[in-house]
Tab-separated table of C-alpha atoms and ligand atoms in Angstrom:
chain	number	residue	atom	x	y	z
A	1257	UNK	CA	31.998	-10.618	-20.143
A	1258	UNK	CA	32.794	-13.154	-17.499
A	1259	UNK	CA	30.271	-15.169	-15.588
A	1260	UNK	CA	29.355	-13.419	-12.306
A	1261	UNK	CA	30.777	-15.140	-9.237
A	1262	UNK	CA	27.535	-14.858	-7.282
A	1263	UNK	CA	24.136	-15.529	-8.788
A	1264	UNK	CA	21.979	-12.430	-9.270
A	1265	UNK	CA	18.264	-13.074	-8.993
A	1266	UNK	CA	15.426	-10.990	-10.311
A	1267	UNK	CA	14.855	-9.605	-6.840
A	1268	UNK	CA	16.166	-9.823	-3.310
A	1269	UNK	CA	14.034	-9.269	-0.231
A	1270	UNK	CA	14.760	-6.068	1.650
A	1271	UNK	CA	16.001	-6.649	5.204
A	1272	UNK	CA	16.553	-3.798	7.660
A	1273	UNK	CA	19.409	-3.636	10.206
A	1274	UNK	CA	18.707	-6.539	12.553
A	1275	UNK	CA	18.891	-4.391	15.724
A	1276	UNK	CA	15.903	-2.387	14.597
A	1277	UNK	CA	13.785	-5.511	14.266
A	1278	UNK	CA	15.111	-6.851	17.569
A	1279	UNK	CA	13.836	-3.772	19.371
A	1280	UNK	CA	10.308	-4.709	18.354
A	1281	UNK	CA	10.826	-8.317	19.429
A	1282	UNK	CA	11.382	-7.047	22.951
A	1283	UNK	CA	8.052	-5.214	22.888
A	1284	UNK	CA	6.326	-8.375	21.690
A	1285	UNK	CA	7.857	-10.349	24.570
A	1286	UNK	CA	6.891	-7.665	27.080
A	1287	UNK	CA	3.278	-7.485	25.929
A	1288	UNK	CA	3.077	-11.224	25.389
A	1289	UNK	CA	0.668	-10.575	22.498
A	1290	UNK	CA	1.453	-12.358	19.252
A	1291	UNK	CA	-1.490	-11.862	16.937
A	1292	UNK	CA	-5.189	-10.771	16.766
A	1293	UNK	CA	-5.011	-6.999	16.332
A	1294	UNK	CA	-2.042	-6.368	18.623
A	1295	UNK	CA	-0.417	-3.041	19.276
A	1296	UNK	CA	2.095	-3.303	16.425
A	1297	UNK	CA	-0.699	-4.315	14.058
A	1298	UNK	CA	-2.647	-1.201	15.054
A	1299	UNK	CA	0.425	0.992	14.687
A	1300	UNK	CA	1.243	-0.366	11.246
A	1301	UNK	CA	-2.332	0.087	10.088
A	1302	UNK	CA	-2.189	3.726	11.169
A	1303	UNK	CA	1.258	4.318	9.665
A	1304	UNK	CA	0.215	2.807	6.323
A	1305	UNK	CA	-3.028	4.774	6.226
A	1306	UNK	CA	-0.819	7.845	6.416
A	1307	UNK	CA	1.907	6.715	4.063
A	1308	UNK	CA	-0.452	5.362	1.425
A	1309	UNK	CA	-2.742	8.394	1.601
A	1310	UNK	CA	-6.024	6.511	1.798
A	1311	UNK	CA	-8.876	6.693	4.301
A	1312	UNK	CA	-8.891	3.035	5.381
A	1313	UNK	CA	-6.299	0.273	5.500
A	1314	UNK	CA	-7.079	-3.226	6.777
A	1315	UNK	CA	-4.103	-5.548	7.198
A	1316	UNK	CA	-3.947	-9.210	6.183
A	1317	UNK	CA	-1.616	-12.159	6.554
A	1318	UNK	CA	-0.901	-11.967	2.803
A	1319	UNK	CA	-2.135	-10.225	-0.321
A	1320	UNK	CA	-3.974	-13.196	-1.746
A	1321	UNK	CA	-6.150	-13.611	1.352
A	1322	UNK	CA	-6.869	-9.884	1.249
A	1323	UNK	CA	-8.112	-10.182	-2.331
A	1324	UNK	CA	-10.149	-13.244	-1.449
A	1325	UNK	CA	-11.785	-11.398	1.450
A	1326	UNK	CA	-12.497	-8.348	-0.720
A	1327	UNK	CA	-14.363	-10.532	-3.216
A	1328	UNK	CA	-16.320	-12.270	-0.451
A	1329	UNK	CA	-17.200	-9.073	1.409
A	1330	UNK	CA	-18.335	-7.291	-1.768
A	1331	UNK	CA	-20.591	-10.294	-2.434
A	1332	UNK	CA	-19.754	-10.521	-6.106
A	1333	UNK	CA	-21.809	-12.878	-8.256
A	1334	UNK	CA	-21.647	-14.365	-11.740
A	1335	UNK	CA	-18.949	-12.993	-14.014
A	1336	UNK	CA	-15.925	-10.805	-13.392
A	1337	UNK	CA	-14.018	-9.025	-16.133
A	1338	UNK	CA	-10.314	-9.382	-15.474
A	1339	UNK	CA	-6.874	-9.593	-17.008
A	1340	UNK	CA	-4.974	-12.791	-17.784
A	1341	UNK	CA	-1.699	-10.836	-17.590
A	1342	UNK	CA	-1.120	-11.187	-13.856
A	1343	UNK	CA	0.096	-13.497	-11.146
A	1344	UNK	CA	-2.205	-16.520	-10.723
A	1345	UNK	CA	-3.402	-15.133	-7.390
A	1346	UNK	CA	-5.810	-12.758	-9.160
A	1347	UNK	CA	-7.503	-15.491	-11.176
A	1348	UNK	CA	-7.450	-18.008	-8.315
A	1349	UNK	CA	-9.247	-15.541	-6.023
A	1350	UNK	CA	-12.001	-15.139	-8.625
A	1351	UNK	CA	-12.401	-18.846	-9.371
A	1352	UNK	CA	-12.322	-20.048	-5.748
A	1353	UNK	CA	-15.239	-17.706	-5.045
A	1354	UNK	CA	-17.299	-19.488	-7.687
A	1355	UNK	CA	-17.114	-16.576	-10.090
A	1356	UNK	CA	-16.383	-16.865	-13.763
A	1357	UNK	CA	-13.332	-14.912	-14.947
A	1358	UNK	CA	-13.971	-13.210	-18.287
A	1359	UNK	CA	-10.546	-12.418	-19.679
A	1360	UNK	CA	-9.975	-9.071	-21.336
A	1361	UNK	CA	-6.947	-8.269	-23.480
A	1362	UNK	CA	-4.228	-5.822	-22.402
A	1363	UNK	CA	-2.585	-2.730	-23.864
A	1364	UNK	CA	0.762	-2.794	-25.591
A	1365	UNK	CA	1.783	0.478	-23.915
A	1366	UNK	CA	1.895	-0.679	-20.286
A	1367	UNK	CA	0.393	-4.204	-20.239
A	1368	UNK	CA	-2.590	-3.201	-18.062
A	1369	UNK	CA	-6.158	-4.180	-18.982
A	1370	UNK	CA	-7.361	-2.598	-22.251
A	1371	UNK	CA	-10.212	-0.424	-21.023
A	1372	UNK	CA	-11.486	-0.007	-24.611
A	1373	UNK	CA	-12.346	-3.704	-24.686
A	1374	UNK	CA	-14.110	-4.021	-21.365
A	1375	UNK	CA	-17.560	-2.866	-22.424
A	1376	UNK	CA	-18.092	-5.509	-25.070
A	1377	UNK	CA	-17.433	-8.231	-22.484
A	1378	UNK	CA	-20.150	-7.008	-20.115
A	1379	UNK	CA	-23.241	-9.230	-19.845
A	1380	UNK	CA	-26.238	-9.171	-17.462
A	1381	UNK	CA	-24.202	-11.530	-15.258
A	1382	UNK	CA	-21.214	-9.221	-14.860
A	1383	UNK	CA	-20.772	-7.974	-11.288
A	1384	UNK	CA	-17.267	-6.521	-11.211
A	1385	UNK	CA	-14.034	-5.551	-12.896
A	1386	UNK	CA	-10.880	-6.870	-11.242
A	1387	UNK	CA	-7.895	-5.170	-12.846
A	1388	UNK	CA	-4.175	-5.149	-12.054
A	1389	UNK	CA	-1.726	-2.224	-11.882
A	1390	UNK	CA	0.944	-4.241	-13.684
A	1391	UNK	CA	4.565	-3.552	-12.589
A	1392	UNK	CA	3.210	-0.555	-10.668
A	1393	UNK	CA	1.856	1.120	-13.827
A	1394	UNK	CA	-1.678	2.288	-13.074
A	1395	UNK	CA	-4.645	1.094	-15.121
A	1396	UNK	CA	-6.739	3.761	-16.834
A	1397	UNK	CA	-8.584	4.331	-13.578
A	1398	UNK	CA	-10.794	7.165	-14.890
A	1399	UNK	CA	-12.127	5.218	-17.842
A	1400	UNK	CA	-12.680	2.114	-15.723
A	1401	UNK	CA	-14.616	4.209	-13.174
A	1402	UNK	CA	-16.854	5.532	-15.977
A	1403	UNK	CA	-17.641	2.054	-17.262
A	1404	UNK	CA	-18.290	0.781	-13.729
A	1405	UNK	CA	-20.687	3.662	-13.034
A	1406	UNK	CA	-22.552	3.161	-16.280
A	1407	UNK	CA	-23.151	-0.559	-15.671
A	1408	UNK	CA	-23.227	-0.485	-11.878
A	1409	UNK	CA	-20.192	-2.732	-11.429
A	1410	UNK	CA	-17.828	-3.000	-8.503
A	1411	UNK	CA	-14.135	-2.346	-9.151
A	1412	UNK	CA	-11.357	-4.150	-7.307
A	1413	UNK	CA	-7.738	-3.369	-8.084
A	1414	UNK	CA	-4.979	-5.868	-7.576
A	1415	UNK	CA	-2.407	-3.264	-6.568
A	1416	UNK	CA	0.104	-5.860	-5.361
A	1417	UNK	CA	2.790	-4.172	-7.485
A	1418	UNK	CA	1.758	-0.623	-6.729
A	1419	UNK	CA	2.975	0.215	-3.220
A	1420	UNK	CA	3.399	3.981	-2.923
A	1421	UNK	CA	2.278	4.721	-6.487
A	1422	UNK	CA	0.445	7.975	-7.265
A	1423	UNK	CA	-1.631	8.923	-10.297
A	1424	UNK	CA	-1.402	12.679	-10.909
A	1425	UNK	CA	-0.759	13.159	-7.218
A	1426	UNK	CA	-3.627	10.915	-6.088
A	1427	UNK	CA	-2.437	7.868	-4.116
A	1428	UNK	CA	-3.323	4.652	-5.944
A	1429	UNK	CA	-5.469	3.212	-3.138
A	1430	UNK	CA	-8.161	5.816	-3.761
A	1431	UNK	CA	-9.409	4.273	-6.996
A	1432	UNK	CA	-12.087	1.629	-7.333
A	1433	UNK	CA	-14.124	0.253	-4.435
A	1434	UNK	CA	-11.098	-1.449	-2.924
A	1435	UNK	CA	-7.452	-2.127	-3.749
A	1436	UNK	CA	-5.339	-5.023	-2.586
A	1437	UNK	CA	-1.655	-4.602	-1.813
A	1438	UNK	CA	0.864	-7.341	-1.191
A	1439	UNK	CA	3.714	-7.024	1.283
A	1440	UNK	CA	5.335	-10.310	0.268
A	1441	UNK	CA	9.102	-10.600	0.717
A	1442	UNK	CA	9.658	-9.968	-2.991
A	1443	UNK	CA	7.681	-6.739	-3.155
A	1444	UNK	CA	8.940	-3.136	-2.855
A	1445	UNK	CA	7.743	-3.022	0.766
A	1446	UNK	CA	7.575	-6.232	2.765
A	1447	UNK	CA	6.218	-7.522	6.061
A	1448	UNK	CA	7.791	-10.965	5.309
A	1449	UNK	CA	4.384	-12.140	4.079
A	1450	UNK	CA	1.528	-9.692	4.297
A	1451	UNK	CA	-1.074	-7.648	2.543
A	1452	UNK	CA	-3.778	-5.040	2.917
A	1453	UNK	CA	-7.043	-3.735	1.579
A	1454	UNK	CA	-7.214	-0.006	0.877
A	1455	UNK	CA	-10.590	1.712	0.525
A	1456	UNK	CA	-12.427	4.975	0.930
A	1457	UNK	CA	-15.844	3.736	1.996
A	1458	UNK	CA	-16.011	3.141	5.770
A	1459	UNK	CA	-18.848	0.638	5.448
A	1460	UNK	CA	-16.415	-2.019	4.243
A	1461	UNK	CA	-14.323	-1.932	7.394
A	1462	UNK	CA	-16.579	-4.100	9.487
A	1463	UNK	CA	-17.016	-6.657	6.686
A	1464	UNK	CA	-13.292	-6.957	6.021
A	1465	UNK	CA	-12.527	-7.363	9.742
A	1466	UNK	CA	-15.265	-9.960	9.977
A	1467	UNK	CA	-14.100	-12.080	7.054
A	1468	UNK	CA	-10.443	-12.052	8.051
A	1469	UNK	CA	-11.280	-13.520	11.470
A	1470	UNK	CA	-13.557	-16.509	10.781
A	1471	UNK	CA	-16.682	-14.306	10.606
A	1472	UNK	CA	-16.613	-13.980	14.381
A	1473	UNK	CA	-18.381	-10.949	15.859
A	1474	UNK	CA	-18.511	-11.968	19.513
A	1475	UNK	CA	-17.462	-14.809	21.799
A	1476	UNK	CA	-20.648	-16.676	20.985
A	1477	UNK	CA	-21.538	-15.288	17.563
A	1478	UNK	CA	-20.246	-16.236	14.151
A	1479	UNK	CA	-21.988	-14.145	11.554
A	1480	UNK	CA	-20.369	-15.238	8.318
A	1481	UNK	CA	-18.223	-17.986	6.839
A	1482	UNK	CA	-14.924	-16.172	7.102
A	1483	UNK	CA	-11.341	-17.329	7.061
A	1484	UNK	CA	-8.197	-16.832	9.108
A	1485	UNK	CA	-6.303	-14.075	7.351
A	1486	UNK	CA	-4.924	-12.001	10.213
A	1487	UNK	CA	-1.496	-10.371	10.174
A	1488	UNK	CA	0.586	-11.248	13.233
A	1489	UNK	CA	2.803	-9.014	15.365
A	1490	UNK	CA	6.068	-10.295	13.872
A	1491	UNK	CA	4.916	-9.282	10.423
A	1492	UNK	CA	3.671	-5.915	11.670
A	1493	UNK	CA	7.036	-5.304	13.355
A	1494	UNK	CA	8.849	-5.927	10.074
A	1495	UNK	CA	6.475	-3.504	8.382
A	1496	UNK	CA	7.062	-0.765	10.967
A	1497	UNK	CA	10.819	-1.048	10.489
A	1498	UNK	CA	10.760	-1.360	6.715
A	1499	UNK	CA	8.452	1.594	6.264
A	1500	UNK	CA	11.359	3.815	7.339
A	1501	UNK	CA	13.402	2.508	4.424
A	1502	UNK	CA	10.911	2.340	1.606
A	1503	UNK	CA	11.469	5.850	0.208
A	1504	UNK	CA	15.178	5.144	-0.045
A	1505	UNK	CA	14.439	1.762	-1.644
A	1506	UNK	CA	12.273	3.394	-4.311
A	1507	UNK	CA	14.901	6.053	-4.956
A	1508	UNK	CA	17.569	3.395	-5.492
A	1509	UNK	CA	15.291	1.488	-7.836
A	1510	UNK	CA	14.741	4.651	-9.847
A	1511	UNK	CA	18.499	4.987	-10.362
A	1512	UNK	CA	18.734	1.394	-11.592
A	1513	UNK	CA	15.743	1.914	-13.872
A	1514	UNK	CA	17.362	5.030	-15.359
A	1515	UNK	CA	20.501	3.062	-16.196
A	1516	UNK	CA	18.544	0.214	-17.755
A	1517	UNK	CA	16.406	2.570	-19.842
A	1518	UNK	CA	19.397	4.588	-20.990
A	1519	UNK	CA	21.386	1.529	-22.084
A	1520	UNK	CA	18.626	-0.701	-23.408
A	1521	UNK	CA	16.273	1.619	-25.255
A	1522	UNK	CA	18.674	1.987	-28.171
A	1523	UNK	CA	19.031	-1.756	-28.757
A	1524	UNK	CA	17.026	-2.883	-31.756
A	1525	UNK	CA	14.309	-5.365	-30.771
A	1526	UNK	CA	14.398	-4.544	-27.054
A	1527	UNK	CA	11.406	-2.510	-25.920
A	1528	UNK	CA	11.231	-0.865	-22.531
A	1529	UNK	CA	8.026	0.661	-21.184
A	1530	UNK	CA	8.212	4.214	-22.435
A	1531	UNK	CA	5.994	5.955	-19.915
A	1532	UNK	CA	7.372	8.431	-17.456
A	1533	UNK	CA	5.201	9.326	-14.529
A	1534	UNK	CA	5.726	10.975	-11.193
A	1535	UNK	CA	4.804	8.652	-8.404
A	1536	UNK	CA	6.135	5.411	-9.904
A	1537	UNK	CA	7.700	2.854	-7.545
A	1538	UNK	CA	10.024	1.057	-9.995
A	1539	UNK	CA	8.873	-2.300	-8.690
A	1540	UNK	CA	9.956	-4.270	-11.785
A	1541	UNK	CA	11.989	-3.761	-14.918
A	1542	UNK	CA	10.377	-5.590	-17.840
A	1543	UNK	CA	11.744	-5.716	-21.381
A	1544	UNK	CA	9.946	-7.017	-24.443
A	1545	UNK	CA	12.132	-9.027	-26.814
A	1546	UNK	CA	11.061	-8.782	-30.451
A	1547	UNK	CA	12.903	-11.710	-32.011
A	1548	UNK	CA	12.432	-10.413	-35.563
A	1549	UNK	CA	14.575	-7.370	-34.771
A	1550	UNK	CA	16.727	-8.622	-31.906
A	1551	UNK	CA	17.608	-11.814	-33.757
A	1552	UNK	CA	17.092	-13.944	-30.693
A	1553	UNK	CA	13.990	-14.955	-28.768
A	1554	UNK	CA	13.100	-14.060	-25.208
A	1555	UNK	CA	13.816	-17.653	-24.235
A	1556	UNK	CA	17.261	-17.518	-25.851
A	1557	UNK	CA	18.097	-14.333	-23.961
A	1558	UNK	CA	16.765	-15.810	-20.712
A	1559	UNK	CA	19.067	-18.833	-21.138
A	1560	UNK	CA	22.011	-16.698	-22.141
A	1561	UNK	CA	21.708	-14.522	-19.032
A	1562	UNK	CA	21.586	-17.707	-16.953
A	1563	UNK	CA	24.965	-18.705	-18.316
A	1564	UNK	CA	26.358	-15.518	-16.810
A	1565	UNK	CA	24.726	-16.369	-13.462
A	1566	UNK	CA	21.935	-13.841	-13.985
A	1567	UNK	CA	18.423	-15.077	-13.325
A	1568	UNK	CA	15.768	-12.973	-15.015
A	1569	UNK	CA	12.090	-14.028	-14.877
A	1570	UNK	CA	9.450	-14.633	-17.524
A	1571	UNK	CA	6.926	-12.628	-15.566
A	1572	UNK	CA	4.074	-13.024	-16.571
A	1573	UNK	CA	4.379	-16.229	-18.526
A	1574	UNK	CA	2.215	-18.139	-19.078
A	1575	UNK	CA	-0.957	-16.071	-18.946
A	1576	UNK	CA	-3.064	-17.202	-16.002
A	1577	UNK	CA	-5.726	-18.537	-18.382
A	1578	UNK	CA	-3.050	-20.657	-20.067
A	1579	UNK	CA	-1.932	-22.227	-16.775
A	1580	UNK	CA	-2.372	-25.964	-16.669
A	1581	UNK	CA	-5.322	-25.694	-14.287
A	1582	UNK	CA	-7.319	-23.353	-16.570
A	1583	UNK	CA	-6.038	-24.205	-20.033
A	1584	UNK	CA	-8.780	-26.614	-21.080
A	1585	UNK	CA	-11.453	-24.023	-20.333
A	1586	UNK	CA	-9.830	-20.915	-21.738
A	1587	UNK	CA	-7.465	-21.918	-24.520
A	1588	UNK	CA	-9.766	-20.556	-27.207
A	1589	UNK	CA	-10.174	-17.085	-25.714
A	1590	UNK	CA	-8.789	-14.493	-28.108
A	1591	UNK	CA	-6.111	-12.475	-26.335
A	1592	UNK	CA	-3.694	-11.445	-29.078
A	1593	UNK	CA	-1.823	-8.704	-27.225
A	1594	UNK	CA	-1.594	-10.560	-23.911
A	1595	UNK	CA	-0.292	-13.700	-25.642
A	1596	UNK	CA	2.198	-11.685	-27.717
A	1597	UNK	CA	3.549	-9.924	-24.633
A	1598	UNK	CA	3.608	-13.017	-22.433
A	1599	UNK	CA	5.700	-14.873	-25.025
A	1600	UNK	CA	8.263	-12.055	-25.220
A	1601	UNK	CA	8.457	-10.470	-21.775
A	1602	UNK	CA	11.460	-10.729	-19.510
A	1603	UNK	CA	11.817	-8.941	-16.164
A	1604	UNK	CA	15.393	-8.074	-15.288
A	1605	UNK	CA	16.940	-8.004	-11.798
A	1606	UNK	CA	15.986	-4.933	-9.787
A	1607	UNK	CA	16.240	-4.191	-6.059
A	1608	UNK	CA	17.695	-1.321	-4.076
A	1609	UNK	CA	21.015	-2.937	-3.268
A	1610	UNK	CA	21.693	-4.276	-6.748
A	1611	UNK	CA	25.061	-2.844	-7.734
A	1612	UNK	CA	25.421	-0.483	-10.660
A	1613	UNK	CA	28.221	-2.701	-12.023
A	1614	UNK	CA	25.920	-5.684	-12.276
A	1615	UNK	CA	23.241	-3.577	-13.956
A	1616	UNK	CA	25.819	-2.428	-16.514
A	1617	UNK	CA	26.974	-6.039	-16.982
A	1618	UNK	CA	23.426	-7.146	-17.674
A	1619	UNK	CA	22.997	-4.364	-20.239
A	1620	UNK	CA	26.266	-5.336	-21.882
A	1621	UNK	CA	25.228	-8.983	-22.224
A	1622	UNK	CA	21.926	-7.949	-23.766
A	1623	UNK	CA	23.678	-5.504	-26.091
A	1624	UNK	CA	26.463	-7.807	-27.292
A	1625	UNK	CA	23.766	-10.318	-28.255
B	2662	PLP	C1	2.353	-10.869	-5.148
B	2662	PLP	C2	1.084	-10.782	-5.915
B	2662	PLP	C3	-0.133	-11.257	-5.402
B	2662	PLP	C4	-0.259	-12.075	-4.157
B	2662	PLP	O1	0.239	-11.506	-3.032
B	2662	PLP	P1	0.748	-12.429	-1.819
B	2662	PLP	O2	1.037	-11.407	-0.759
B	2662	PLP	O3	1.963	-13.146	-2.274
B	2662	PLP	O4	-0.344	-13.336	-1.421
B	2662	PLP	C5	-1.276	-11.040	-6.146
B	2662	PLP	N1	-1.254	-10.416	-7.326
B	2662	PLP	C6	-0.106	-9.965	-7.865
B	2662	PLP	C7	-0.142	-9.259	-9.181
B	2662	PLP	C8	1.112	-10.160	-7.193
B	2662	PLP	O5	2.246	-9.752	-7.756
């Protein structure tokens, strides 16, 4: 195998044909309306409500702000049971709202929160469960709903990875009190930066709108301490164009996933997630490197791929609770599965336009070991 001439990164932002975006720029110039619930914003909200199959969608400037607003609007207090196996955004949103994250271990099967271990972490101070649909694989939403009902807890899903995912035909945004999606450039569907809250209960709408616009309810009234988390028209335009391409994008990712699974599952010490489900979005392709069988560590493989100009990612490593800013507080929390996985996980390049040849090259490098 020769080194690839061009670097291949773990992902590449989807960009539509430029003319299609340009068309929307003309409408922005005509209306002279750049942000604050413009026409494109309204259209995207409607289109996503349809596409994502959920009663309400509220758009945000990015996913993190959406999550932050969800926590504020739901008025959570005290402790929140959550996963350390996520992007720091999830933990940051909890901590910056003066809540204490109580870290729960994850499952070996799909790296989502281990619902069997949630109950023992509940205390009188617990107000919510904030779980993550990791790599687009859904949490055990039924079991989590049962626990939440029994203890009267709110449930927020970080569904940043789960655009377009369905669980047994039910769109993912219908679970929990509210779900956050991210439309960051690196996600399956992007609005450059962007995000949304998805929810069934209409009563949240007013609160979410309020908190994303400084808490303003009228020209002379500010009702709450909100923030500025509004999506602008340029982002909404990108979303309207990209929405026409997302089915195709997911289809292409499925093809790449099929190749990876086919080639990699037979390699000793390389574990791929062995769950097939209709309604997956193929957002990421993680492998777990078991050094005792593969003969090489995850870090060795990561470096080796780099030498061929292939840039995989250790995603998620470190665990959020082991990040420098939290380490002192949480280093003694027992999280055997999460720590095992985080030390061995490697996500491989995947995006619609990634060529089959490169995918095969990557498999070959991993196989030749
Ligand atoms: C991308 C991501 C976020 C944050 O979304 P932004 O739109 O980048 O703010 C939060 N959680 C997870 C799991 C993510 O992957």
